Tab-separated table of C-alpha atoms and ligand atoms in Angstrom:
chain	number	residue	atom	x	y	z
A	774	UNK	CA	-13.369	-4.408	53.759
A	775	UNK	CA	-13.083	-8.313	53.759
A	776	UNK	CA	-9.939	-9.605	52.604
A	777	UNK	CA	-11.872	-11.153	49.353
A	778	UNK	CA	-12.682	-7.564	48.333
A	779	UNK	CA	-9.169	-6.311	48.697
A	780	UNK	CA	-8.069	-9.188	46.465
A	781	UNK	CA	-10.448	-8.441	43.786
A	782	UNK	CA	-9.559	-4.860	43.920
A	783	UNK	CA	-5.939	-5.843	43.227
A	784	UNK	CA	-7.054	-8.028	40.581
A	785	UNK	CA	-8.969	-5.149	38.717
A	786	UNK	CA	-6.401	-2.977	39.210
A	787	UNK	CA	-3.723	-5.459	37.372
A	788	UNK	CA	-6.128	-6.406	34.940
A	789	UNK	CA	-6.451	-2.659	34.252
A	790	UNK	CA	-3.005	-2.006	34.275
A	791	UNK	CA	-2.569	-4.918	31.806
A	792	UNK	CA	-5.209	-3.449	29.427
A	793	UNK	CA	-3.320	0.354	29.690
A	794	UNK	CA	0.225	-1.325	28.780
A	795	UNK	CA	-1.403	-3.132	25.809
A	796	UNK	CA	-2.685	0.282	24.377
A	797	UNK	CA	0.627	2.226	25.153
A	798	UNK	CA	2.506	-0.893	23.123
A	799	UNK	CA	-0.086	-0.320	20.180
A	800	UNK	CA	0.590	3.106	20.040
A	801	UNK	CA	4.322	2.843	20.282
A	802	UNK	CA	4.093	0.217	16.955
A	803	UNK	CA	2.486	3.425	14.696
A	804	UNK	CA	6.118	4.718	14.263
A	805	UNK	CA	5.926	6.532	10.970
A	806	UNK	CA	3.329	9.902	10.232
A	807	UNK	CA	3.067	10.629	6.723
A	808	UNK	CA	0.768	14.074	5.693
A	809	UNK	CA	-0.762	13.715	2.816
A	810	UNK	CA	-1.795	17.168	1.047
A	811	UNK	CA	-4.193	17.131	-1.832
A	812	UNK	CA	-3.226	20.547	-3.371
A	813	UNK	CA	-5.677	23.169	-3.911
A	814	UNK	CA	-9.445	22.858	-2.947
A	815	UNK	CA	-12.548	25.111	-2.262
A	816	UNK	CA	-12.292	28.820	-3.835
A	817	UNK	CA	-9.092	27.591	-5.102
A	818	UNK	CA	-9.688	25.063	-8.303
A	819	UNK	CA	-6.073	24.933	-9.394
A	820	UNK	CA	-5.297	24.092	-12.741
A	821	UNK	CA	-8.109	23.538	-14.955
A	822	UNK	CA	-7.866	20.385	-16.991
A	823	UNK	CA	-9.648	18.932	-20.317
A	824	UNK	CA	-11.657	16.491	-18.238
A	825	UNK	CA	-11.686	18.144	-14.585
A	826	UNK	CA	-10.201	20.543	-12.264
A	827	UNK	CA	-6.816	20.143	-10.054
A	828	UNK	CA	-8.572	20.352	-7.103
A	829	UNK	CA	-10.844	17.305	-7.300
A	830	UNK	CA	-8.063	15.061	-9.344
A	831	UNK	CA	-5.382	15.801	-6.677
A	832	UNK	CA	-8.254	14.829	-3.665
A	833	UNK	CA	-9.023	11.749	-5.327
A	834	UNK	CA	-5.724	10.471	-5.535
A	835	UNK	CA	-4.738	11.589	-2.205
A	836	UNK	CA	-7.702	9.674	-0.862
A	837	UNK	CA	-6.690	6.881	-2.584
A	838	UNK	CA	-3.062	6.840	-1.659
A	839	UNK	CA	-3.693	7.370	1.861
A	840	UNK	CA	-6.512	4.510	2.510
A	841	UNK	CA	-3.925	2.152	0.390
A	842	UNK	CA	-1.651	2.798	3.258
A	843	UNK	CA	-4.044	2.632	6.050
A	844	UNK	CA	-5.358	-0.542	4.771
A	845	UNK	CA	-1.686	-2.325	4.578
A	846	UNK	CA	0.370	-0.274	7.033
A	847	UNK	CA	-0.717	-0.796	10.651
A	848	UNK	CA	2.248	0.992	12.082
A	849	UNK	CA	1.672	4.087	9.725
A	850	UNK	CA	-0.337	6.942	11.089
A	851	UNK	CA	-1.989	8.668	7.641
A	852	UNK	CA	-2.868	12.492	8.066
A	853	UNK	CA	-4.704	14.159	5.191
A	854	UNK	CA	-4.577	18.268	5.446
A	855	UNK	CA	-8.163	17.705	3.538
A	856	UNK	CA	-10.258	15.219	2.860
A	857	UNK	CA	-13.017	17.512	1.116
A	858	UNK	CA	-13.243	20.199	-1.298
A	859	UNK	CA	-12.336	23.008	1.407
A	860	UNK	CA	-9.873	25.816	0.651
A	861	UNK	CA	-6.713	25.863	2.828
A	862	UNK	CA	-3.620	28.282	3.167
A	863	UNK	CA	-0.421	27.196	2.349
A	864	UNK	CA	0.560	27.741	6.069
A	865	UNK	CA	-2.142	25.450	7.224
A	866	UNK	CA	-0.876	22.975	5.505
A	867	UNK	CA	2.718	22.681	6.884
A	868	UNK	CA	1.112	23.767	10.403
A	869	UNK	CA	-0.862	20.355	10.065
A	870	UNK	CA	2.280	18.560	8.987
A	871	UNK	CA	4.652	19.562	11.838
A	872	UNK	CA	1.970	19.511	14.551
A	873	UNK	CA	1.689	15.695	13.554
A	874	UNK	CA	5.508	15.348	13.344
A	875	UNK	CA	5.833	13.619	10.019
A	876	UNK	CA	7.927	11.833	8.875
A	877	UNK	CA	6.875	12.281	5.325
A	878	UNK	CA	4.949	15.099	3.579
A	879	UNK	CA	3.581	14.418	-0.284
A	880	UNK	CA	1.738	17.085	-1.658
A	881	UNK	CA	-0.388	16.372	-4.659
A	882	UNK	CA	-0.761	18.469	-7.648
A	883	UNK	CA	-1.603	18.436	-11.397
A	884	UNK	CA	0.483	20.902	-13.919
A	885	UNK	CA	-0.845	22.349	-16.640
A	886	UNK	CA	0.589	24.499	-19.796
A	887	UNK	CA	-0.750	26.886	-22.598
A	888	UNK	CA	1.228	24.390	-24.846
A	889	UNK	CA	-1.476	21.798	-24.835
A	890	UNK	CA	1.378	19.116	-26.219
A	891	UNK	CA	2.874	19.511	-22.525
A	892	UNK	CA	3.065	15.765	-20.979
A	893	UNK	CA	4.762	14.198	-18.004
A	894	UNK	CA	4.929	13.528	-14.387
A	895	UNK	CA	7.694	15.724	-12.426
A	896	UNK	CA	8.318	15.691	-8.463
A	897	UNK	CA	9.825	18.574	-6.753
A	898	UNK	CA	11.977	18.964	-3.505
A	899	UNK	CA	12.586	22.208	-2.135
A	900	UNK	CA	15.597	24.226	-3.062
A	901	UNK	CA	16.426	27.788	-3.839
A	902	UNK	CA	18.120	27.254	-6.946
A	903	UNK	CA	15.860	28.203	-9.933
A	904	UNK	CA	15.539	27.402	-13.507
A	905	UNK	CA	12.980	29.486	-15.545
A	906	UNK	CA	11.407	26.168	-16.603
A	907	UNK	CA	10.551	25.310	-13.201
A	908	UNK	CA	9.657	28.565	-12.195
A	909	UNK	CA	6.563	28.621	-14.147
A	910	UNK	CA	5.170	25.947	-11.762
A	911	UNK	CA	6.385	27.307	-8.589
A	912	UNK	CA	4.430	30.581	-9.464
A	913	UNK	CA	1.255	28.817	-10.383
A	914	UNK	CA	1.704	26.607	-7.024
A	915	UNK	CA	2.688	29.342	-4.990
A	916	UNK	CA	0.055	31.745	-6.438
A	917	UNK	CA	-2.988	30.616	-3.867
A	918	UNK	CA	-1.347	33.071	-1.346
A	919	UNK	CA	-3.110	36.025	-3.300
A	920	UNK	CA	-6.417	34.421	-2.073
A	921	UNK	CA	-5.357	34.241	1.524
A	922	UNK	CA	-6.069	36.724	4.007
A	923	UNK	CA	-2.363	37.401	5.368
A	924	UNK	CA	0.062	37.097	2.374
A	925	UNK	CA	2.789	38.817	4.904
A	926	UNK	CA	3.527	35.198	6.424
A	927	UNK	CA	5.331	34.361	2.915
A	928	UNK	CA	7.020	37.573	2.791
A	929	UNK	CA	9.354	36.681	6.072
A	930	UNK	CA	11.053	34.697	3.420
A	931	UNK	CA	13.416	36.781	1.758
A	932	UNK	CA	15.597	34.546	-0.770
A	933	UNK	CA	17.700	37.416	-1.163
A	934	UNK	CA	18.718	37.460	2.091
A	935	UNK	CA	21.759	35.639	3.001
A	936	UNK	CA	21.300	35.310	6.678
A	937	UNK	CA	17.558	33.567	5.605
A	938	UNK	CA	19.123	31.541	3.027
A	939	UNK	CA	21.787	30.211	5.217
A	940	UNK	CA	19.546	29.156	7.872
A	941	UNK	CA	16.799	27.747	5.470
A	942	UNK	CA	19.706	25.787	4.109
A	943	UNK	CA	20.592	24.410	7.181
A	944	UNK	CA	17.070	23.296	8.081
A	945	UNK	CA	16.494	21.981	4.588
A	946	UNK	CA	19.757	19.807	4.488
A	947	UNK	CA	18.520	17.351	7.090
A	948	UNK	CA	16.037	16.245	4.844
A	949	UNK	CA	17.009	17.247	1.526
A	950	UNK	CA	18.382	13.655	1.062
A	951	UNK	CA	15.160	11.919	1.803
A	952	UNK	CA	12.891	14.157	-0.150
A	953	UNK	CA	15.522	13.429	-3.316
A	954	UNK	CA	15.024	9.854	-2.327
A	955	UNK	CA	11.165	9.509	-2.207
A	956	UNK	CA	10.945	12.002	-5.118
A	957	UNK	CA	13.187	9.780	-7.234
A	958	UNK	CA	11.294	6.277	-6.203
A	959	UNK	CA	7.976	8.430	-7.393
A	960	UNK	CA	9.538	9.440	-10.835
A	961	UNK	CA	11.178	5.925	-11.319
A	962	UNK	CA	7.633	4.165	-10.516
A	963	UNK	CA	5.685	6.288	-13.214
A	964	UNK	CA	7.915	5.090	-15.804
A	965	UNK	CA	8.662	1.379	-15.269
A	966	UNK	CA	5.079	0.865	-13.732
A	967	UNK	CA	2.681	3.004	-15.684
A	968	UNK	CA	5.132	3.586	-18.622
A	969	UNK	CA	4.449	7.461	-18.119
A	970	UNK	CA	6.882	10.106	-19.370
A	971	UNK	CA	9.034	11.552	-16.322
A	972	UNK	CA	10.300	15.067	-16.537
A	973	UNK	CA	12.512	14.351	-13.591
A	974	UNK	CA	12.915	15.336	-9.844
A	975	UNK	CA	13.531	18.881	-9.846
A	976	UNK	CA	13.886	21.929	-6.862
A	977	UNK	CA	12.326	25.157	-6.609
A	978	UNK	CA	11.110	27.093	-3.907
A	979	UNK	CA	7.477	26.323	-3.153
A	980	UNK	CA	5.953	27.764	-0.171
A	981	UNK	CA	3.913	24.649	0.976
A	982	UNK	CA	7.134	22.552	1.252
A	983	UNK	CA	9.627	25.333	2.825
A	984	UNK	CA	8.231	25.451	6.307
A	985	UNK	CA	8.435	21.507	6.546
A	986	UNK	CA	10.263	19.702	9.221
A	987	UNK	CA	10.032	16.552	7.197
A	988	UNK	CA	10.982	15.038	3.874
A	989	UNK	CA	8.792	16.828	1.709
A	990	UNK	CA	7.592	16.313	-1.914
A	991	UNK	CA	5.406	17.941	-4.337
A	992	UNK	CA	4.259	15.609	-7.188
A	993	UNK	CA	2.801	16.909	-10.368
A	994	UNK	CA	0.978	13.702	-11.810
A	995	UNK	CA	0.749	15.199	-15.037
A	996	UNK	CA	-0.280	17.865	-17.544
A	997	UNK	CA	-4.164	18.043	-17.365
A	998	UNK	CA	-4.110	20.659	-19.935
A	999	UNK	CA	-2.894	17.807	-22.562
A	1000	UNK	CA	-5.893	15.782	-23.950
A	1001	UNK	CA	-4.573	12.069	-23.580
A	1002	UNK	CA	-3.127	12.646	-19.886
A	1003	UNK	CA	-5.881	14.823	-18.578
A	1004	UNK	CA	-8.259	12.355	-19.690
A	1005	UNK	CA	-6.330	9.629	-18.149
A	1006	UNK	CA	-5.792	11.440	-14.930
A	1007	UNK	CA	-9.577	12.048	-14.578
A	1008	UNK	CA	-10.479	8.834	-15.236
A	1009	UNK	CA	-10.967	5.764	-12.762
A	1010	UNK	CA	-8.498	3.859	-13.997
A	1011	UNK	CA	-6.188	6.666	-14.218
A	1012	UNK	CA	-6.794	7.824	-11.125
A	1013	UNK	CA	-6.450	4.410	-9.038
A	1014	UNK	CA	-2.868	3.280	-11.239
A	1015	UNK	CA	-1.594	6.819	-10.200
A	1016	UNK	CA	-2.509	6.288	-6.226
A	1017	UNK	CA	-0.957	2.787	-6.732
A	1018	UNK	CA	2.047	4.188	-7.939
A	1019	UNK	CA	2.868	6.611	-5.210
A	1020	UNK	CA	1.661	3.744	-2.754
A	1021	UNK	CA	4.502	1.853	-4.142
A	1022	UNK	CA	6.872	4.442	-3.970
A	1023	UNK	CA	5.705	4.909	-0.269
A	1024	UNK	CA	6.263	1.215	0.365
A	1025	UNK	CA	9.816	1.172	-0.587
A	1026	UNK	CA	10.573	4.523	1.493
A	1027	UNK	CA	9.517	2.943	4.500
A	1028	UNK	CA	11.041	-0.119	3.846
A	1029	UNK	CA	13.968	1.556	3.684
A	1030	UNK	CA	13.012	3.883	6.845
A	1031	UNK	CA	12.429	0.437	8.817
A	1032	UNK	CA	15.599	-1.054	7.787
A	1033	UNK	CA	17.585	2.435	9.076
A	1034	UNK	CA	15.415	2.312	12.255
A	1035	UNK	CA	16.520	-1.169	12.545
A	1036	UNK	CA	12.824	-2.546	12.554
A	1037	UNK	CA	13.199	-5.816	10.356
A	1038	UNK	CA	10.699	-7.767	8.524
A	1039	UNK	CA	8.818	-10.725	10.303
A	1040	UNK	CA	11.744	-13.446	9.143
A	1041	UNK	CA	10.118	-15.304	5.979
A	1042	UNK	CA	10.034	-19.136	6.792
A	1043	UNK	CA	12.956	-20.755	5.171
A	1044	UNK	CA	12.001	-22.078	1.996
A	1045	UNK	CA	12.007	-26.077	1.902
A	1046	UNK	CA	14.182	-26.860	-1.162
A	1047	UNK	CA	12.395	-29.516	-3.484
A	1048	UNK	CA	13.550	-30.569	-6.780
A	1049	UNK	CA	10.967	-29.623	-8.814
A	1050	UNK	CA	9.720	-32.214	-11.492
A	1051	UNK	CA	8.953	-30.698	-14.990
A	1052	UNK	CA	5.226	-31.690	-16.350
A	1053	UNK	CA	5.523	-34.001	-18.310
A	1054	UNK	CA	4.299	-33.721	-22.333
A	1055	UNK	CA	2.835	-30.204	-21.807
A	1056	UNK	CA	4.448	-27.328	-21.643
A	1057	UNK	CA	3.328	-23.859	-19.627
A	1058	UNK	CA	2.623	-20.639	-21.575
A	1059	UNK	CA	1.299	-17.387	-19.838
A	1060	UNK	CA	-2.136	-16.455	-21.797
A	1061	UNK	CA	-1.535	-12.560	-21.901
A	1062	UNK	CA	-4.431	-11.308	-23.329
A	1063	UNK	CA	-7.160	-11.971	-26.263
A	1064	UNK	CA	-8.037	-9.314	-28.680
A	1065	UNK	CA	-9.633	-8.782	-32.420
A	1066	UNK	CA	-6.777	-6.983	-33.273
A	1067	UNK	CA	-3.446	-8.265	-34.272
A	1068	UNK	CA	-0.908	-6.052	-32.844
A	1069	UNK	CA	2.832	-5.496	-34.307
A	1070	UNK	CA	5.792	-7.129	-32.160
A	1071	UNK	CA	6.980	-2.950	-31.286
A	1072	UNK	CA	2.794	-1.954	-30.686
A	1073	UNK	CA	2.790	0.182	-27.221
A	1074	UNK	CA	-0.368	-2.187	-26.489
A	1075	UNK	CA	2.158	-5.026	-25.820
A	1076	UNK	CA	3.520	-2.740	-22.783
A	1077	UNK	CA	7.439	-3.710	-24.032
A	1078	UNK	CA	6.806	-8.024	-23.837
A	1079	UNK	CA	8.802	-9.067	-26.650
A	1080	UNK	CA	8.826	-12.700	-28.391
A	1081	UNK	CA	4.963	-13.016	-27.902
A	1082	UNK	CA	3.639	-15.982	-29.644
A	1083	UNK	CA	-0.080	-14.732	-31.217
A	1084	UNK	CA	-2.286	-17.764	-32.269
A	1085	UNK	CA	-5.120	-16.822	-34.281
A	1086	UNK	CA	-8.293	-18.718	-33.204
A	1087	UNK	CA	-11.405	-17.804	-34.987
A	1088	UNK	CA	-11.836	-14.359	-35.028
A	1089	UNK	CA	-9.538	-13.840	-32.064
A	1090	UNK	CA	-5.830	-13.277	-31.574
A	1091	UNK	CA	-4.597	-14.840	-28.566
A	1092	UNK	CA	-0.916	-13.639	-27.263
A	1093	UNK	CA	1.120	-16.136	-25.501
A	1094	UNK	CA	4.255	-15.197	-23.367
A	1095	UNK	CA	7.179	-17.620	-22.712
A	1096	UNK	CA	7.296	-21.638	-22.368
A	1097	UNK	CA	8.595	-23.715	-19.729
A	1098	UNK	CA	7.780	-27.073	-18.029
A	1099	UNK	CA	8.663	-25.879	-14.636
A	1100	UNK	CA	5.910	-24.832	-12.583
A	1101	UNK	CA	7.916	-22.425	-10.551
A	1102	UNK	CA	9.378	-21.143	-13.970
A	1103	UNK	CA	5.750	-20.257	-15.146
A	1104	UNK	CA	4.760	-18.301	-11.926
A	1105	UNK	CA	7.740	-15.979	-12.511
A	1106	UNK	CA	6.778	-15.467	-16.253
A	1107	UNK	CA	3.306	-14.813	-15.101
A	1108	UNK	CA	4.414	-12.171	-12.401
A	1109	UNK	CA	6.623	-10.372	-15.234
A	1110	UNK	CA	3.512	-10.308	-17.461
A	1111	UNK	CA	1.214	-8.740	-14.310
A	1112	UNK	CA	3.508	-6.394	-13.374
A	1113	UNK	CA	3.465	-4.965	-17.485
A	1114	UNK	CA	-0.272	-4.479	-16.371
A	1115	UNK	CA	-1.951	-7.785	-18.084
A	1116	UNK	CA	-3.821	-8.257	-14.911
A	1117	UNK	CA	-5.974	-10.817	-16.541
A	1118	UNK	CA	-3.166	-13.092	-17.372
A	1119	UNK	CA	-2.849	-16.802	-16.613
A	1120	UNK	CA	-0.921	-19.822	-17.074
A	1121	UNK	CA	-2.215	-22.320	-19.551
A	1122	UNK	CA	-1.196	-25.803	-20.615
A	1123	UNK	CA	-0.273	-26.538	-23.551
A	1124	UNK	CA	0.107	-30.551	-24.762
A	1125	UNK	CA	2.546	-29.484	-27.537
A	1126	UNK	CA	2.953	-32.950	-29.045
A	1127	UNK	CA	-0.970	-33.738	-29.155
A	1128	UNK	CA	-1.968	-34.152	-32.843
A	1129	UNK	CA	-4.846	-32.403	-34.215
A	1130	UNK	CA	-7.573	-34.528	-35.744
A	1131	UNK	CA	-8.839	-35.251	-39.041
A	1132	UNK	CA	-7.702	-32.441	-41.837
A	1133	UNK	CA	-6.979	-29.714	-38.885
A	1134	UNK	CA	-3.369	-28.288	-39.218
A	1135	UNK	CA	-1.582	-25.214	-38.513
A	1136	UNK	CA	-0.006	-22.758	-40.469
A	1137	UNK	CA	1.991	-19.707	-40.270
A	1138	UNK	CA	0.596	-16.756	-41.919
A	1139	UNK	CA	3.559	-14.119	-42.345
A	1140	UNK	CA	2.040	-11.542	-45.000
A	1141	UNK	CA	-0.998	-9.880	-45.965
A	1142	UNK	CA	-1.074	-7.621	-49.472
A	1143	UNK	CA	-3.772	-6.650	-51.687
A	1144	UNK	CA	-1.494	-7.945	-54.614
A	1145	UNK	CA	-1.653	-11.355	-55.583
A	1146	UNK	CA	2.412	-13.227	-55.593
A	1147	UNK	CA	3.317	-16.542	-57.298
A	1148	UNK	CA	4.690	-19.228	-55.485
A	1149	UNK	CA	8.727	-18.556	-55.372
A	1150	UNK	CA	8.224	-14.701	-55.770
A	1151	UNK	CA	10.890	-12.547	-54.386
A	1152	UNK	CA	8.825	-11.432	-51.693
A	1153	UNK	CA	8.685	-14.646	-49.690
A	1154	UNK	CA	12.083	-14.416	-48.709
A	1155	UNK	CA	12.756	-18.000	-49.977
A	1156	UNK	CA	9.885	-19.452	-48.474
A	1157	UNK	CA	8.035	-22.122	-50.768
A	1158	UNK	CA	4.963	-24.307	-51.127
A	1159	UNK	CA	2.993	-20.689	-49.868
A	1160	UNK	CA	-0.541	-20.999	-49.968
A	1161	UNK	CA	-2.486	-18.202	-50.876
A	1162	UNK	CA	-6.185	-17.404	-48.957
A	1163	UNK	CA	-8.018	-14.580	-50.631
A	1164	UNK	CA	-10.427	-12.602	-47.925
A	1165	UNK	CA	-12.313	-9.450	-48.966
A	1166	UNK	CA	-9.731	-7.588	-51.194
A	1167	UNK	CA	-6.903	-8.972	-49.463
A	1168	UNK	CA	-4.624	-11.841	-50.090
A	1169	UNK	CA	-3.368	-13.470	-47.055
A	1170	UNK	CA	-0.174	-16.131	-47.306
A	1171	UNK	CA	0.897	-18.905	-45.348
A	1172	UNK	CA	3.553	-21.187	-44.810
A	1173	UNK	CA	3.830	-24.667	-43.338
A	1174	UNK	CA	1.199	-27.163	-42.356
A	1175	UNK	CA	1.564	-28.772	-39.096
A	1176	UNK	CA	-0.128	-31.428	-36.867
A	1177	UNK	CA	1.360	-30.211	-33.608
A	1178	UNK	CA	2.038	-26.938	-31.826
A	1179	UNK	CA	5.486	-28.015	-31.375
A	1180	UNK	CA	6.275	-28.144	-34.691
A	1181	UNK	CA	4.199	-25.046	-35.748
A	1182	UNK	CA	6.209	-23.394	-33.323
A	1183	UNK	CA	9.156	-24.671	-35.259
A	1184	UNK	CA	8.022	-23.404	-38.595
A	1185	UNK	CA	6.990	-20.090	-37.033
A	1186	UNK	CA	10.495	-19.339	-35.838
A	1187	UNK	CA	11.882	-20.109	-38.981
A	1188	UNK	CA	9.453	-17.897	-40.736
A	1189	UNK	CA	10.474	-15.202	-38.437
A	1190	UNK	CA	13.783	-15.641	-39.094
A	1191	UNK	CA	13.409	-14.828	-42.912
A	1192	UNK	CA	12.442	-11.751	-41.441
A	1193	UNK	CA	8.663	-11.796	-41.090
A	1194	UNK	CA	8.709	-10.517	-37.347
A	1195	UNK	CA	5.058	-10.341	-37.263
A	1196	UNK	CA	4.317	-13.710	-38.491
A	1197	UNK	CA	1.675	-16.009	-36.208
A	1198	UNK	CA	0.298	-19.178	-36.283
A	1199	UNK	CA	-3.258	-20.127	-37.743
A	1200	UNK	CA	-5.541	-23.120	-37.233
A	1201	UNK	CA	-6.836	-24.429	-40.442
A	1202	UNK	CA	-9.239	-27.055	-41.594
A	1203	UNK	CA	-7.420	-28.559	-44.737
A	1204	UNK	CA	-6.756	-25.161	-46.815
A	1205	UNK	CA	-9.463	-23.128	-44.977
A	1206	UNK	CA	-8.591	-21.017	-42.061
A	1207	UNK	CA	-10.973	-22.376	-38.948
B	1342	ZN	ZN1	-1.369	22.771	-8.118
């Protein structure tokens, strides 16, 4: 063998070493395992909802949830107990979790009740304390064992045997705090992100949670026996929103996990501080949405956004939020609106001092009635020179006539201060609405 050959072999060896070390480095970077367990499956259909079976909704949401994690967290390994419509015994789900050394186990389910008005989400952690209310849920979610071949597996644990209980409590204590933390994030996010009703974080004895050597929760996404919640959870939009909320909760949980493990986020580049110049002669507002409907100030359609400016333009009502002459502040306002679920919202510029051409003007509509009132009527709360416009059977009442948006907004504020909270601006040509 020539010297040259030996050198090549040596280089090859080093090259291979390099490849191997990169691989092991890449593996080491996966520092978190989540096991996502879609409840039920196959012959075990779970609850029967108004629009779909529990096993289908649970699987769909579980797949979306895990895919979001896989896409955005290269350092997380996602394991599903099932990715298709198959029957799995409860102990198998726990075994998959423990074999993969899960850092978090999330079992996804839907609730059901004979009372069709029952609604809301709830998230369970393992515990032996019972309340009769949660007993029904655990009875239902545990009942699958009767479809399983070997029911003795679950009888080994006797909640009335003090020794078994103590052994359980010791094991459970290690994970309980983290289980409750994740459950809490899930329930809070359902309320804050999706405006869902939360029944809270609860504990009960679930077979599928009991044997897990990791923080573990069982999420009930809502009552599919209820018409509204059942159709929501079976819908494309509902499944996507629900999965996003589980994902958001995971993201927060993982961030806390990283902080505890000493893994920090990549340091963010230091912001360069600039003195921001206001946009001159213009105001920035967030256009929230456009609708044929005029919603009242407290309507759920507005998702808790208050102090919206509503401007009628032709047949449409346009809803605007906030006002600023700083671009950065407008970006903040836009984020607020988007977080409320108005994904199509955008920033628009208003030339507040631009005068309307010809006979055009802005008026404030403050009242609609089927009755005719004369000017200075008590109903107007002191507003005078009120313009009445008949439309079909209705009389619409308007106040003011301004040439600029800035002036119209002042008028609107005055009218609202007189008690007409749902007043809004309409563009006119002379005395005719456009
Ligand atoms: Zn279930």
